[in-house]
CSV table of N, CA, C and O in Angstrom, one decimal:
chain,number,residue,atom,x,y,z
G,103,UNK,N,0.8,-1.0,-0.2
G,103,UNK,CA,-0.1,-0.1,-0.1
G,103,UNK,C,0.9,1.2,0.0
G,103,UNK,O,2.0,1.3,0.7
G,104,UNK,N,0.5,2.3,-0.5
G,104,UNK,CA,1.2,3.6,-0.8
G,104,UNK,C,1.3,4.2,0.5
G,104,UNK,O,0.4,4.0,1.4
G,105,UNK,N,2.1,5.1,0.7
G,105,UNK,CA,2.1,6.0,1.8
G,105,UNK,C,1.0,6.7,1.9
G,105,UNK,O,0.7,7.6,1.2
G,106,UNK,N,0.4,6.7,3.2
G,106,UNK,CA,-0.9,7.5,3.4
G,106,UNK,C,-2.1,6.8,2.9
G,106,UNK,O,-3.3,7.3,3.2
G,107,UNK,N,-2.0,5.7,2.2
G,107,UNK,CA,-3.2,4.7,1.8
G,107,UNK,C,-4.0,4.2,3.0
G,107,UNK,O,-5.2,4.3,3.1
G,108,UNK,N,-3.4,3.9,4.0
G,108,UNK,CA,-4.1,3.4,5.3
G,108,UNK,C,-5.0,4.6,5.9
G,108,UNK,O,-6.0,4.3,6.5
G,109,UNK,N,-4.3,5.7,6.0
G,109,UNK,CA,-5.0,7.1,6.6
G,109,UNK,C,-6.3,7.4,5.9
G,109,UNK,O,-7.5,7.4,6.4
G,110,UNK,N,-6.2,7.0,4.4
G,110,UNK,CA,-7.5,7.5,3.6
G,110,UNK,C,-8.4,6.2,4.0
G,110,UNK,O,-9.5,6.4,4.1
G,111,UNK,N,-7.9,5.1,4.1
G,111,UNK,CA,-8.9,4.0,4.3
G,111,UNK,C,-9.5,4.1,5.7
G,111,UNK,O,-10.8,3.7,5.9
G,112,UNK,N,-8.5,4.3,6.8
G,112,UNK,CA,-9.3,4.6,8.0
G,112,UNK,C,-10.2,5.8,8.1
G,112,UNK,O,-11.3,5.4,8.7
G,113,UNK,N,-9.9,6.8,7.2
G,113,UNK,CA,-10.9,7.8,7.4
G,113,UNK,C,-12.4,7.2,6.6
G,113,UNK,O,-13.3,7.7,6.9
G,114,UNK,N,-12.2,6.5,5.6
G,114,UNK,CA,-13.5,5.9,4.9
G,114,UNK,C,-14.2,5.2,6.0
G,114,UNK,O,-15.5,5.3,6.1
G,115,UNK,N,-13.4,4.4,6.6
G,115,UNK,CA,-14.1,3.3,7.4
G,115,UNK,C,-14.8,4.0,8.4
G,115,UNK,O,-16.0,3.7,9.0
G,116,UNK,N,-14.1,5.1,9.1
G,116,UNK,CA,-14.8,6.0,10.1
G,116,UNK,C,-16.1,6.7,9.5
G,116,UNK,O,-17.0,6.8,10.2
G,117,UNK,N,-16.2,7.2,8.5
G,117,UNK,CA,-17.1,7.9,7.7
G,117,UNK,C,-18.3,6.9,7.7
G,117,UNK,O,-19.5,7.1,8.0
G,118,UNK,N,-18.2,5.5,7.2
G,118,UNK,CA,-19.3,4.5,7.1
G,118,UNK,C,-19.8,4.3,8.5
G,118,UNK,O,-20.9,4.4,8.7
G,119,UNK,N,-18.7,4.3,9.4
G,119,UNK,CA,-19.3,4.0,11.0
G,119,UNK,C,-20.4,5.1,11.3
G,119,UNK,O,-21.3,5.0,12.0
G,120,UNK,N,-19.8,6.3,11.0
G,120,UNK,CA,-20.6,7.7,11.5
G,120,UNK,C,-21.8,7.5,10.7
G,120,UNK,O,-23.0,7.9,11.3
G,121,UNK,N,-22.1,7.4,9.6
G,121,UNK,CA,-23.3,7.3,8.8
G,121,UNK,C,-24.2,6.1,9.4
G,121,UNK,O,-25.4,6.3,9.3
G,122,UNK,N,-23.7,5.0,9.8
G,122,UNK,CA,-24.6,4.1,10.1
G,122,UNK,C,-24.9,4.1,11.6
G,122,UNK,O,-26.2,4.1,12.0
G,123,UNK,N,-24.2,4.7,12.3
G,123,UNK,CA,-24.6,5.4,13.6
G,123,UNK,C,-25.6,6.4,13.5
G,123,UNK,O,-26.7,6.4,14.4
G,124,UNK,N,-25.7,7.4,12.7
G,124,UNK,CA,-26.6,8.4,12.3
G,124,UNK,C,-27.9,7.9,12.1
G,124,UNK,O,-28.9,8.0,12.5
G,125,UNK,N,-27.8,6.9,11.1
G,125,UNK,CA,-29.0,6.0,10.7
G,125,UNK,C,-29.7,5.3,11.8
G,125,UNK,O,-31.1,5.5,12.0
G,126,UNK,N,-28.7,4.8,12.5
G,126,UNK,CA,-29.5,3.8,13.7
G,126,UNK,C,-30.1,4.7,14.7
G,126,UNK,O,-31.1,4.4,15.4
G,127,UNK,N,-29.5,5.8,15.0
G,127,UNK,CA,-30.2,7.0,15.8
G,127,UNK,C,-31.6,7.4,15.3
G,127,UNK,O,-32.6,7.6,16.0
G,128,UNK,N,-31.5,7.7,13.9
G,128,UNK,CA,-32.8,8.2,13.4
G,128,UNK,C,-33.9,7.2,13.4
G,128,UNK,O,-35.0,7.4,13.6
G,129,UNK,N,-33.5,5.9,13.4
G,129,UNK,CA,-34.4,4.7,13.4
G,129,UNK,C,-34.7,4.5,14.8
G,129,UNK,O,-36.2,4.5,15.1
G,130,UNK,N,-34.1,5.0,15.7
G,130,UNK,CA,-34.3,4.8,17.3
G,130,UNK,C,-35.4,5.9,17.5
G,130,UNK,O,-36.3,5.7,18.3
G,131,UNK,N,-35.0,7.2,16.9
G,131,UNK,CA,-35.9,8.2,17.3
G,131,UNK,C,-37.2,7.8,16.8
G,131,UNK,O,-38.3,8.3,17.5
G,132,UNK,N,-37.5,7.4,15.7
G,132,UNK,CA,-38.9,7.1,14.9
G,132,UNK,C,-39.5,6.2,16.0
G,132,UNK,O,-40.7,6.3,16.1
G,133,UNK,N,-38.9,5.1,16.3
G,133,UNK,CA,-39.5,4.1,17.1
G,133,UNK,C,-39.9,4.5,18.7
G,133,UNK,O,-41.0,4.2,19.0
G,134,UNK,N,-39.4,5.4,19.2
G,134,UNK,CA,-39.4,6.1,20.4
G,134,UNK,C,-40.6,7.1,20.3
G,134,UNK,O,-41.5,7.1,21.0
G,135,UNK,N,-40.7,7.7,19.3
G,135,UNK,CA,-41.7,8.7,18.9
G,135,UNK,C,-43.0,8.0,18.9
G,135,UNK,O,-44.0,8.5,19.3
G,136,UNK,N,-43.1,6.6,18.0
G,136,UNK,CA,-44.3,6.0,17.8
G,136,UNK,C,-44.6,5.5,19.2
G,136,UNK,O,-45.8,5.3,19.5
G,137,UNK,N,-43.8,4.8,20.0
G,137,UNK,CA,-44.3,4.5,21.4
G,137,UNK,C,-44.8,5.6,22.1
G,137,UNK,O,-45.9,5.4,22.8
G,138,UNK,N,-44.3,7.0,22.1
G,138,UNK,CA,-44.8,7.7,22.9
G,138,UNK,C,-46.1,8.1,22.3
G,138,UNK,O,-47.1,8.6,23.3
G,139,UNK,N,-46.3,8.1,21.1
G,139,UNK,CA,-47.6,8.6,20.6
G,139,UNK,C,-48.7,7.3,20.9
G,139,UNK,O,-49.8,7.8,21.4
G,140,UNK,N,-48.3,6.3,21.0
G,140,UNK,CA,-49.2,5.2,21.4
G,140,UNK,C,-49.5,5.3,22.8
G,140,UNK,O,-50.9,5.1,23.3
G,141,UNK,N,-48.7,5.5,23.7
G,141,UNK,CA,-49.0,5.6,25.0
G,141,UNK,C,-49.7,6.8,25.6
G,141,UNK,O,-50.6,6.9,26.0
G,142,UNK,N,-49.3,8.1,24.7
G,142,UNK,CA,-50.4,9.2,24.9
G,142,UNK,C,-51.7,9.0,24.4
G,142,UNK,O,-52.8,9.5,25.1
G,143,UNK,N,-51.8,8.3,23.4
G,143,UNK,CA,-53.0,8.1,22.9
G,143,UNK,C,-54.0,7.2,23.8
G,143,UNK,O,-55.2,7.5,24.0
G,144,UNK,N,-53.4,6.2,23.9
G,144,UNK,CA,-54.0,5.4,25.1
G,144,UNK,C,-54.3,6.0,26.4
G,144,UNK,O,-55.6,5.7,26.9
G,145,UNK,N,-53.6,6.6,27.0
G,145,UNK,CA,-53.8,7.4,28.3
G,145,UNK,C,-54.9,8.5,28.0
G,145,UNK,O,-55.7,8.6,29.0
G,146,UNK,N,-54.6,9.2,27.0
G,146,UNK,CA,-55.7,10.1,26.8
G,146,UNK,C,-57.2,9.8,26.5
G,146,UNK,O,-58.0,10.3,26.7
G,147,UNK,N,-57.2,8.3,25.8
G,147,UNK,CA,-58.5,7.8,25.4
G,147,UNK,C,-59.2,7.4,26.8
G,147,UNK,O,-60.3,7.6,27.3
G,148,UNK,N,-58.1,6.8,27.7
G,148,UNK,CA,-58.8,6.5,29.1
G,148,UNK,C,-59.3,7.5,30.0
G,148,UNK,O,-60.4,7.4,30.4
G,149,UNK,N,-58.5,8.7,29.8
G,149,UNK,CA,-58.8,9.8,31.0
G,149,UNK,C,-60.0,10.4,30.2
G,149,UNK,O,-61.0,10.8,31.0
G,150,UNK,N,-60.2,10.7,29.0
G,150,UNK,CA,-61.4,11.2,28.3
G,150,UNK,C,-62.6,10.3,28.4
G,150,UNK,O,-63.6,10.9,28.7
G,151,UNK,N,-62.4,8.9,28.4
G,151,UNK,CA,-63.6,8.3,28.4
G,151,UNK,C,-64.3,8.3,30.0
G,151,UNK,O,-65.6,8.0,30.1
G,152,UNK,N,-63.4,8.5,30.8
G,152,UNK,CA,-63.9,8.6,32.4
G,152,UNK,C,-64.9,9.9,32.4
G,152,UNK,O,-65.6,9.8,33.2
G,153,UNK,N,-64.7,10.7,31.3
G,153,UNK,CA,-65.4,12.1,31.5
G,153,UNK,C,-66.5,12.0,30.4
G,153,UNK,O,-67.2,13.1,30.0
G,154,UNK,N,-66.9,10.9,29.8
G,154,UNK,CA,-67.7,10.9,28.7
G,154,UNK,C,-69.2,11.2,28.9
G,154,UNK,O,-69.9,11.8,28.2
G,155,UNK,N,-69.5,11.0,30.3
G,155,UNK,CA,-70.9,11.4,30.7
G,155,UNK,C,-71.2,12.8,30.7
G,155,UNK,O,-72.0,13.4,30.6
G,156,UNK,N,-69.9,13.7,30.8
G,156,UNK,CA,-69.8,15.0,31.0
G,156,UNK,C,-70.1,15.8,29.3
G,156,UNK,O,-70.2,17.0,29.3
G,157,UNK,N,-70.0,14.6,28.3
G,157,UNK,CA,-70.1,15.4,27.1
G,157,UNK,C,-68.5,15.5,26.4
G,157,UNK,O,-67.8,15.2,26.9
G,158,UNK,N,-68.7,15.8,24.8
G,158,UNK,CA,-67.6,15.9,24.1
G,158,UNK,C,-66.6,16.7,24.6
G,158,UNK,O,-65.2,16.4,24.6
G,159,UNK,N,-66.9,17.9,25.1
G,159,UNK,CA,-66.0,19.0,25.4
G,159,UNK,C,-65.2,18.7,26.5
G,159,UNK,O,-64.0,18.9,26.6
G,160,UNK,N,-65.9,18.2,27.4
G,160,UNK,CA,-65.1,17.6,28.8
G,160,UNK,C,-64.2,16.5,28.6
G,160,UNK,O,-63.3,16.5,29.1
G,161,UNK,N,-64.8,15.6,27.9
G,161,UNK,CA,-64.0,14.3,27.7
G,161,UNK,C,-62.6,14.6,26.7
G,161,UNK,O,-61.6,14.1,26.8
G,162,UNK,N,-63.1,15.5,25.8
G,162,UNK,CA,-61.7,15.7,24.7
G,162,UNK,C,-60.8,16.7,25.5
G,162,UNK,O,-59.5,16.4,25.3
G,163,UNK,N,-61.3,17.5,26.4
G,163,UNK,CA,-60.5,18.3,27.1
G,163,UNK,C,-59.6,17.6,28.2
G,163,UNK,O,-58.1,17.8,28.1
G,164,UNK,N,-60.1,16.6,28.7
G,164,UNK,CA,-59.2,15.5,29.7
G,164,UNK,C,-58.4,14.9,28.8
G,164,UNK,O,-57.0,14.9,29.0
G,165,UNK,N,-58.7,14.4,27.7
G,165,UNK,CA,-57.7,13.7,26.9
G,165,UNK,C,-56.6,14.6,26.2
G,165,UNK,O,-55.4,13.8,26.4
G,166,UNK,N,-56.9,15.8,25.9
G,166,UNK,CA,-56.0,16.6,25.4
G,166,UNK,C,-55.0,16.9,26.5
G,166,UNK,O,-53.7,16.9,26.2
G,167,UNK,N,-55.3,17.0,27.7
G,167,UNK,CA,-54.5,17.4,28.9
G,167,UNK,C,-53.5,16.2,28.9
G,167,UNK,O,-52.3,16.7,29.1
G,168,UNK,N,-53.9,15.1,29.2
G,168,UNK,CA,-53.2,13.9,29.3
G,168,UNK,C,-52.2,13.6,28.2
G,168,UNK,O,-51.0,13.3,28.4
G,169,UNK,N,-52.7,13.8,27.0
G,169,UNK,CA,-51.9,13.8,25.9
G,169,UNK,C,-50.6,14.8,26.0
G,169,UNK,O,-49.4,14.5,25.5
G,170,UNK,N,-51.2,16.0,26.3
G,170,UNK,CA,-50.0,17.1,26.3
G,170,UNK,C,-49.0,16.7,27.3
G,170,UNK,O,-47.7,17.0,27.1
G,171,UNK,N,-49.5,16.1,28.5
G,171,UNK,CA,-48.5,16.0,29.5
G,171,UNK,C,-47.6,14.6,29.1
G,171,UNK,O,-46.5,14.6,29.8
G,172,UNK,N,-47.8,14.0,28.1
G,172,UNK,CA,-47.0,12.8,27.7
G,172,UNK,C,-46.3,13.1,26.6
G,172,UNK,O,-45.9,12.4,25.5
G,173,UNK,N,-46.3,14.5,25.9
G,173,UNK,CA,-45.6,15.1,24.9
G,173,UNK,C,-46.2,14.9,23.5
G,173,UNK,O,-45.3,14.7,22.6
G,174,UNK,N,-47.4,14.8,23.5
G,174,UNK,CA,-48.3,14.5,22.4
G,174,UNK,C,-49.2,15.7,22.2
G,174,UNK,O,-49.5,16.6,23.1
G,175,UNK,N,-49.7,16.1,20.8
G,175,UNK,CA,-50.6,16.9,20.6
G,175,UNK,C,-52.0,16.0,20.1
G,175,UNK,O,-51.8,15.3,19.2
G,176,UNK,N,-53.3,16.5,20.7
G,176,UNK,CA,-54.5,16.0,20.5
G,176,UNK,C,-54.9,16.7,19.0
G,176,UNK,O,-54.9,17.7,19.0
G,177,UNK,N,-55.0,15.6,18.1
G,177,UNK,CA,-55.4,16.1,16.6
G,177,UNK,C,-56.9,15.7,16.3
G,177,UNK,O,-57.5,16.4,15.6
G,178,UNK,N,-57.3,14.7,17.2
G,178,UNK,CA,-58.9,14.3,16.7
G,178,UNK,C,-59.3,13.6,18.1
G,178,UNK,O,-58.8,13.0,18.5
G,179,UNK,N,-60.6,14.1,18.5
G,179,UNK,CA,-61.3,13.6,19.5
G,179,UNK,C,-62.8,13.6,19.2
G,179,UNK,O,-63.2,14.6,18.9
G,180,UNK,N,-63.4,12.3,19.3
G,180,UNK,CA,-64.7,12.3,19.2
G,180,UNK,C,-65.4,11.2,20.1
G,180,UNK,O,-64.5,10.2,20.2
G,181,UNK,N,-66.7,11.4,20.6
G,181,UNK,CA,-67.2,10.5,21.4
G,181,UNK,C,-68.3,9.6,20.3
G,181,UNK,O,-68.9,10.3,19.4
G,182,UNK,N,-68.2,8.3,20.5
G,182,UNK,CA,-68.9,7.4,19.7
G,182,UNK,C,-69.8,6.7,20.7
G,182,UNK,O,-69.3,5.5,21.3
G,183,UNK,N,-71.0,7.1,21.1
G,183,UNK,CA,-71.8,6.5,22.2
G,183,UNK,C,-70.9,6.7,23.7
G,183,UNK,O,-70.8,7.9,23.9
G,184,UNK,N,-70.5,5.8,24.4
G,184,UNK,CA,-69.6,6.0,25.6
G,184,UNK,C,-68.2,6.0,25.3
G,184,UNK,O,-67.3,6.0,26.0
G,185,UNK,N,-67.9,5.5,23.9
G,185,UNK,CA,-66.5,5.3,23.7
G,185,UNK,C,-65.7,6.6,23.1
G,185,UNK,O,-66.7,7.4,22.6
G,186,UNK,N,-64.6,6.9,23.6
G,186,UNK,CA,-64.0,8.1,23.2
G,186,UNK,C,-63.0,7.6,22.1
G,186,UNK,O,-62.1,6.6,22.4
G,187,UNK,N,-63.0,8.2,21.0
G,187,UNK,CA,-61.9,8.0,19.9
G,187,UNK,C,-60.8,9.1,19.9
G,187,UNK,O,-61.4,10.4,19.8
G,188,UNK,N,-59.6,8.9,20.1
G,188,UNK,CA,-58.6,10.1,20.2
G,188,UNK,C,-57.4,9.7,19.2
G,188,UNK,O,-57.0,8.6,18.8
G,189,UNK,N,-56.8,10.6,18.7
G,189,UNK,CA,-55.8,10.7,17.7
G,189,UNK,C,-54.7,11.7,18.2
G,189,UNK,O,-55.2,12.9,18.3
G,190,UNK,N,-53.6,11.4,18.4
G,190,UNK,CA,-52.4,12.2,18.8
G,190,UNK,C,-51.3,12.0,17.8
G,190,UNK,O,-51.2,11.3,17.1
G,191,UNK,N,-50.6,13.1,18.0
G,191,UNK,CA,-49.1,13.3,17.1
G,191,UNK,C,-48.0,13.7,17.9
G,191,UNK,O,-48.3,14.4,18.8
G,192,UNK,N,-46.9,13.1,17.7
G,192,UNK,CA,-45.8,13.4,18.3
G,192,UNK,C,-44.8,13.7,17.2
G,192,UNK,O,-44.4,12.9,16.4
G,193,UNK,N,-44.3,15.0,17.3
G,193,UNK,CA,-43.2,15.4,16.3
G,193,UNK,C,-41.8,15.0,16.9
G,193,UNK,O,-41.5,15.0,18.1
G,194,UNK,N,-40.9,14.6,16.0
G,194,UNK,CA,-39.6,14.3,16.4
G,194,UNK,C,-38.7,14.5,15.2
G,194,UNK,O,-39.1,15.0,14.2
G,195,UNK,N,-37.4,14.8,15.6
G,195,UNK,CA,-36.3,15.4,14.7
G,195,UNK,C,-35.4,14.0,14.4
G,195,UNK,O,-34.4,13.9,15.4
G,196,UNK,N,-35.3,13.3,13.6
G,196,UNK,CA,-34.7,12.2,13.3
G,196,UNK,C,-33.1,12.7,12.9
G,196,UNK,O,-32.0,12.0,13.4
G,197,UNK,N,-33.0,13.6,12.0
G,197,UNK,CA,-31.8,14.2,11.6
G,197,UNK,C,-31.8,15.8,11.8
G,197,UNK,O,-33.0,16.3,11.5
G,198,UNK,N,-30.8,16.3,12.0
G,198,UNK,CA,-31.0,17.9,12.0
G,198,UNK,C,-31.6,18.6,10.7
G,198,UNK,O,-31.2,18.0,9.6
G,199,UNK,N,-32.8,19.3,11.1
G,199,UNK,CA,-33.4,19.7,9.9
G,199,UNK,C,-34.4,19.2,9.4
G,199,UNK,O,-35.1,19.6,8.3
G,200,UNK,N,-34.8,17.9,10.0
G,200,UNK,CA,-35.5,17.0,9.3
G,200,UNK,C,-36.7,16.7,10.2
G,200,UNK,O,-36.4,16.1,11.4
G,201,UNK,N,-37.9,17.2,10.3
G,201,UNK,CA,-38.9,17.0,11.2
G,201,UNK,C,-40.0,16.0,10.7
G,201,UNK,O,-40.6,16.4,9.7
G,202,UNK,N,-40.5,15.2,11.6
G,202,UNK,CA,-41.3,14.2,11.4
G,202,UNK,C,-42.5,14.0,12.3
G,202,UNK,O,-42.1,14.6,13.2
G,203,UNK,N,-43.5,13.4,11.9
G,203,UNK,CA,-44.5,13.1,13.0
G,203,UNK,C,-45.0,11.8,13.2
G,203,UNK,O,-45.3,11.2,12.0
G,204,UNK,N,-45.1,11.3,14.4
G,204,UNK,CA,-45.7,9.9,14.5
G,204,UNK,C,-47.0,10.1,15.2
G,204,UNK,O,-47.5,10.8,16.1
G,205,UNK,N,-47.8,9.2,14.5
G,205,UNK,CA,-49.5,9.4,15.2
G,205,UNK,C,-49.9,8.1,15.8
G,205,UNK,O,-49.5,7.3,15.1
G,206,UNK,N,-50.9,8.2,16.4
G,206,UNK,CA,-51.4,7.1,16.9
G,206,UNK,C,-53.2,7.3,17.5
G,206,UNK,O,-53.1,8.4,17.6
G,207,UNK,N,-53.7,6.3,17.2
G,207,UNK,CA,-55.2,6.3,17.5
G,207,UNK,C,-55.7,5.3,18.5
G,207,UNK,O,-55.2,4.3,18.6
G,208,UNK,N,-56.3,5.9,19.4
G,208,UNK,CA,-56.7,4.9,20.5
G,208,UNK,C,-58.4,5.0,20.8
G,208,UNK,O,-59.0,6.3,20.6
G,209,UNK,N,-59.0,3.9,21.3
G,209,UNK,CA,-60.5,4.0,21.7
G,209,UNK,C,-60.6,3.3,23.2
G,209,UNK,O,-59.9,2.6,23.6
G,210,UNK,N,-61.4,4.0,23.9
G,210,UNK,CA,-61.6,3.7,25.2
G,210,UNK,C,-63.1,4.0,25.7
G,210,UNK,O,-63.6,4.8,25.2
G,211,UNK,N,-63.4,3.0,26.4
G,211,UNK,CA,-65.0,3.0,26.8
G,211,UNK,C,-65.4,1.9,27.8
G,211,UNK,O,-64.5,1.0,28.3
G,212,UNK,N,-66.5,1.8,28.1
G,212,UNK,CA,-67.0,0.7,29.1
G,212,UNK,C,-66.8,-0.8,28.5
G,212,UNK,O,-66.8,-0.7,27.4
G,213,UNK,N,-66.6,-1.4,29.4
G,213,UNK,CA,-66.4,-2.8,29.3
G,213,UNK,C,-67.9,-3.4,28.7
G,213,UNK,O,-68.6,-3.1,29.3
G,214,UNK,N,-67.8,-4.2,27.5
G,214,UNK,CA,-68.9,-4.8,27.0
G,214,UNK,C,-68.8,-6.3,27.1
G,214,UNK,O,-67.8,-6.9,26.8
G,215,UNK,N,-69.9,-7.2,27.3
G,215,UNK,CA,-69.5,-8.5,27.4
G,215,UNK,C,-70.6,-9.4,28.0
G,215,UNK,O,-71.0,-10.4,27.8
């Protein structure tokens, strides 16, 4: 190998490792945002369903509060009988300058059976 060739090869390997690490971090950020959205939707739906007898406004306000406390934003909320359906979004940045949104929907209501 020519003089300095090993340095170039080492730099190339280092660059590949950095790119794989960045890609892995972006995938992990997306997975974590999806989990946060799912948890926020589930908890928001449960909290809102507990207020279903008080009407849409109170149920959705309770769901929005819990979703917000879990790092999400309530984007849709409606009562279907005594079931509350909520959709939340969690914004995340997998790479600098790139913002994405993870969304999740949940339903909660009385036990039927």
